[in-house]
Amino acid sequence: MFTSRPKRFTSLAAVAAVAALALSGCAGADTSSNAAGSGGSSGAVSDATVTFIPKQLNNPYTDVVLGGGKSGAKDAGFASSNVVGPLEASASSQVTFINAETQAGTNAIVIAANDPDAVCGALGEARSAGAKIVAFDSDTNPDCRDLFVSQVVAKDVALIQTKLIAEQIGRKGKIAILSATANATNQNEWIKYMEEELDSNPKYKDIKLVAKVYGDDDDTKSFQEAQGLMQSHPDLKGIISPTTVGIAATARYLSTSQYKGKVALTGLGLPNEMRAFVKDGTVSEFALWDPAQLGEVSAYAAKALVDGTITGAEGDKFTAGDLGERTIGANGIVVVGPPTVFNKKNIGDYDF
Ligand code: RAM
């Protein structure tokens, strides 16, 4: 049995065993890595560990995602799960945490990348030492991970936010985007689709995107950016904030300003953070998915990779507990589910 071996040892032993088999010309023998206890093509690994590295720790959204992640890790059969990460979501802030996990021999790293490329070198070293890499929430460059668990179809969530702001401003006028960090893979992909839609859909020909600003998923900076937007563009009709931190801070700013109820605000928010602003008329509709499900599906995906039941290839399938079977799509992407639109009629039904 290998349950008492340090994880790093088993990972390196697996690499050595595979290398030895390759040198001896023994093709197709995948039992070697299994024999070393770090995965392979059959059997659940009973002593496996997983570490979640979110974009940042001090973010209420992260707390909900990780709640689902930790319970999913337990249900999926990980021996233990851990959470580490930076306090601010800057590009290279996650590298030292990844390196520490490589040293510790963690079997799976589940990471929301603050920058698609800045984490790649460190993730490459983790993979060389035997770790499986799941990106979730915000993807890495696809070469740097085994798969990406995407909360939603990226284009769908972009189009919903575009539609919501258009409806809220009567399809006419200037709008702005208040995003997270300038390097965030998830927000940048959504913004790209929003811009394409605004440019190409004739329904939106009278809407003009006049500014994109970044609150860095920091509450104070987001509040100040919202204030700055209104100072620079006093005739702004609406703001899209595709980040839970940004939309909550912008709502707080608008709610006590002369713009309350006049400047529309939509985007992606946590119902528990937005409830008061829907009630007081600052916000009418916004969207999100269930963040706990994102954590849960990611944990099951990580375990299936560690067990060797999937490799991250298109068409691979795994079961995410009660959330059911998931199939990996093109570019190694697994989608959790469709977003929900929240307004004063349904917001009371949600508690996250
Ligand atoms: C913030 C983060 C996160 C994003 C949500 C919608 O909490 O930027 O990455 O998915 O908003």
Short mmCIF file of N, CA, C and O and ligand atoms in Angstrom, two decimals, residues 55-56 59-62 112 137-138 151 180-181 184 186-187 190 217 242-246 268-270 288-289 294, ligand 1:
data_model
loop_
_atom_site.label_atom_id
_atom_site.label_comp_id
_atom_site.label_asym_id
_atom_site.label_seq_id
_atom_site.Cartn_x
_atom_site.Cartn_y
_atom_site.Cartn_z
N LYS A 55 -9.31 33.23 -7.13
CA LYS A 55 -8.67 34.49 -7.54
C LYS A 55 -8.17 35.25 -6.31
O LYS A 55 -7.10 35.83 -6.32
N GLN A 56 -9.00 35.27 -5.28
CA GLN A 56 -8.65 36.00 -4.06
C GLN A 56 -9.51 35.43 -2.93
O GLN A 56 -10.59 34.90 -3.16
N ASN A 59 -13.41 37.64 -0.88
CA ASN A 59 -14.46 37.91 -1.86
C ASN A 59 -15.64 36.99 -1.50
O ASN A 59 -15.49 35.77 -1.48
N PRO A 60 -16.80 37.56 -1.18
CA PRO A 60 -17.95 36.74 -0.77
C PRO A 60 -18.34 35.68 -1.80
O PRO A 60 -18.82 34.61 -1.44
N TYR A 61 -18.13 35.98 -3.06
CA TYR A 61 -18.41 35.00 -4.13
C TYR A 61 -17.52 33.77 -3.95
O TYR A 61 -17.96 32.62 -4.03
N THR A 62 -16.24 34.03 -3.69
CA THR A 62 -15.28 32.95 -3.47
C THR A 62 -15.74 32.04 -2.33
O THR A 62 -15.63 30.82 -2.41
N ALA A 112 -8.67 29.40 -10.06
CA ALA A 112 -9.32 30.46 -10.85
C ALA A 112 -8.23 31.47 -11.17
O ALA A 112 -7.76 32.19 -10.29
N ASP A 137 -13.87 28.94 -12.89
CA ASP A 137 -14.25 30.35 -12.80
C ASP A 137 -13.53 31.22 -13.85
O ASP A 137 -14.17 31.90 -14.62
N SER A 138 -12.20 31.20 -13.85
CA SER A 138 -11.43 32.03 -14.77
C SER A 138 -10.29 31.17 -15.31
O SER A 138 -9.43 30.72 -14.56
N GLN A 151 -18.49 28.18 -15.43
CA GLN A 151 -19.76 28.31 -14.72
C GLN A 151 -20.95 28.36 -15.68
O GLN A 151 -22.04 27.92 -15.35
N ALA A 180 -13.66 43.58 -13.35
CA ALA A 180 -12.81 43.13 -12.23
C ALA A 180 -11.39 43.61 -12.50
O ALA A 180 -11.17 44.81 -12.60
N THR A 181 -10.43 42.68 -12.65
CA THR A 181 -9.07 43.12 -13.00
C THR A 181 -8.92 43.14 -14.52
O THR A 181 -9.63 42.43 -15.23
N ALA A 184 -8.29 39.56 -16.01
CA ALA A 184 -9.14 38.41 -15.69
C ALA A 184 -9.66 37.72 -16.95
O ALA A 184 -10.32 38.35 -17.78
N ASN A 186 -11.98 35.43 -17.35
CA ASN A 186 -13.44 35.29 -17.48
C ASN A 186 -14.08 36.61 -17.88
O ASN A 186 -14.79 36.69 -18.88
N GLN A 187 -13.84 37.67 -17.15
CA GLN A 187 -14.46 38.95 -17.49
C GLN A 187 -14.05 39.41 -18.91
O GLN A 187 -14.89 39.92 -19.65
N TRP A 190 -16.13 37.62 -21.48
CA TRP A 190 -17.52 38.11 -21.52
C TRP A 190 -17.57 39.48 -22.19
O TRP A 190 -18.47 39.76 -22.98
N ASP A 217 -11.78 43.91 -8.48
CA ASP A 217 -12.47 43.10 -7.47
C ASP A 217 -12.10 43.53 -6.06
O ASP A 217 -12.03 42.73 -5.12
N PRO A 242 -19.76 43.01 -14.69
CA PRO A 242 -19.79 41.55 -14.74
C PRO A 242 -18.95 40.91 -13.63
O PRO A 242 -18.23 39.94 -13.86
N THR A 243 -19.04 41.44 -12.46
CA THR A 243 -18.29 40.94 -11.30
C THR A 243 -19.12 41.22 -10.04
O THR A 243 -19.67 42.32 -9.89
N THR A 244 -19.19 40.23 -9.16
CA THR A 244 -20.02 40.39 -7.96
C THR A 244 -19.52 41.52 -7.07
O THR A 244 -20.31 42.21 -6.43
N VAL A 245 -18.19 41.71 -7.05
CA VAL A 245 -17.63 42.79 -6.22
C VAL A 245 -17.97 44.14 -6.83
O VAL A 245 -18.42 45.07 -6.15
N GLY A 246 -17.80 44.24 -8.15
CA GLY A 246 -18.04 45.50 -8.86
C GLY A 246 -19.50 45.93 -8.80
O GLY A 246 -19.81 47.09 -8.54
N LEU A 268 -23.37 40.83 -12.94
CA LEU A 268 -23.39 39.55 -12.22
C LEU A 268 -23.25 39.81 -10.72
O LEU A 268 -22.25 40.38 -10.27
N GLY A 269 -24.26 39.42 -9.96
CA GLY A 269 -24.24 39.71 -8.53
C GLY A 269 -24.72 38.54 -7.70
O GLY A 269 -25.43 37.66 -8.18
N LEU A 270 -24.35 38.56 -6.43
CA LEU A 270 -24.86 37.57 -5.48
C LEU A 270 -26.21 38.08 -4.97
O LEU A 270 -26.29 39.21 -4.46
N LEU A 288 -26.70 35.68 -12.40
CA LEU A 288 -25.60 34.86 -11.87
C LEU A 288 -26.00 33.40 -12.00
O LEU A 288 -27.15 33.08 -12.32
N TRP A 289 -25.05 32.52 -11.73
CA TRP A 289 -25.28 31.08 -11.65
C TRP A 289 -25.20 30.73 -10.18
O TRP A 289 -24.96 31.62 -9.35
N LEU A 294 -20.48 25.46 -9.04
CA LEU A 294 -19.19 25.58 -9.74
C LEU A 294 -18.10 24.87 -8.94
O LEU A 294 -17.29 24.10 -9.48
C1 RAM B 1 -16.29 38.09 -9.01
C2 RAM B 1 -15.08 37.42 -9.59
C3 RAM B 1 -15.39 36.07 -10.21
C4 RAM B 1 -16.60 36.14 -11.11
C5 RAM B 1 -17.78 36.71 -10.35
C6 RAM B 1 -18.99 36.86 -11.23
O1 RAM B 1 -16.59 37.60 -7.76
O2 RAM B 1 -14.50 38.26 -10.54
O3 RAM B 1 -14.30 35.61 -10.95
O4 RAM B 1 -16.91 34.90 -11.65
O5 RAM B 1 -17.41 38.00 -9.86
#
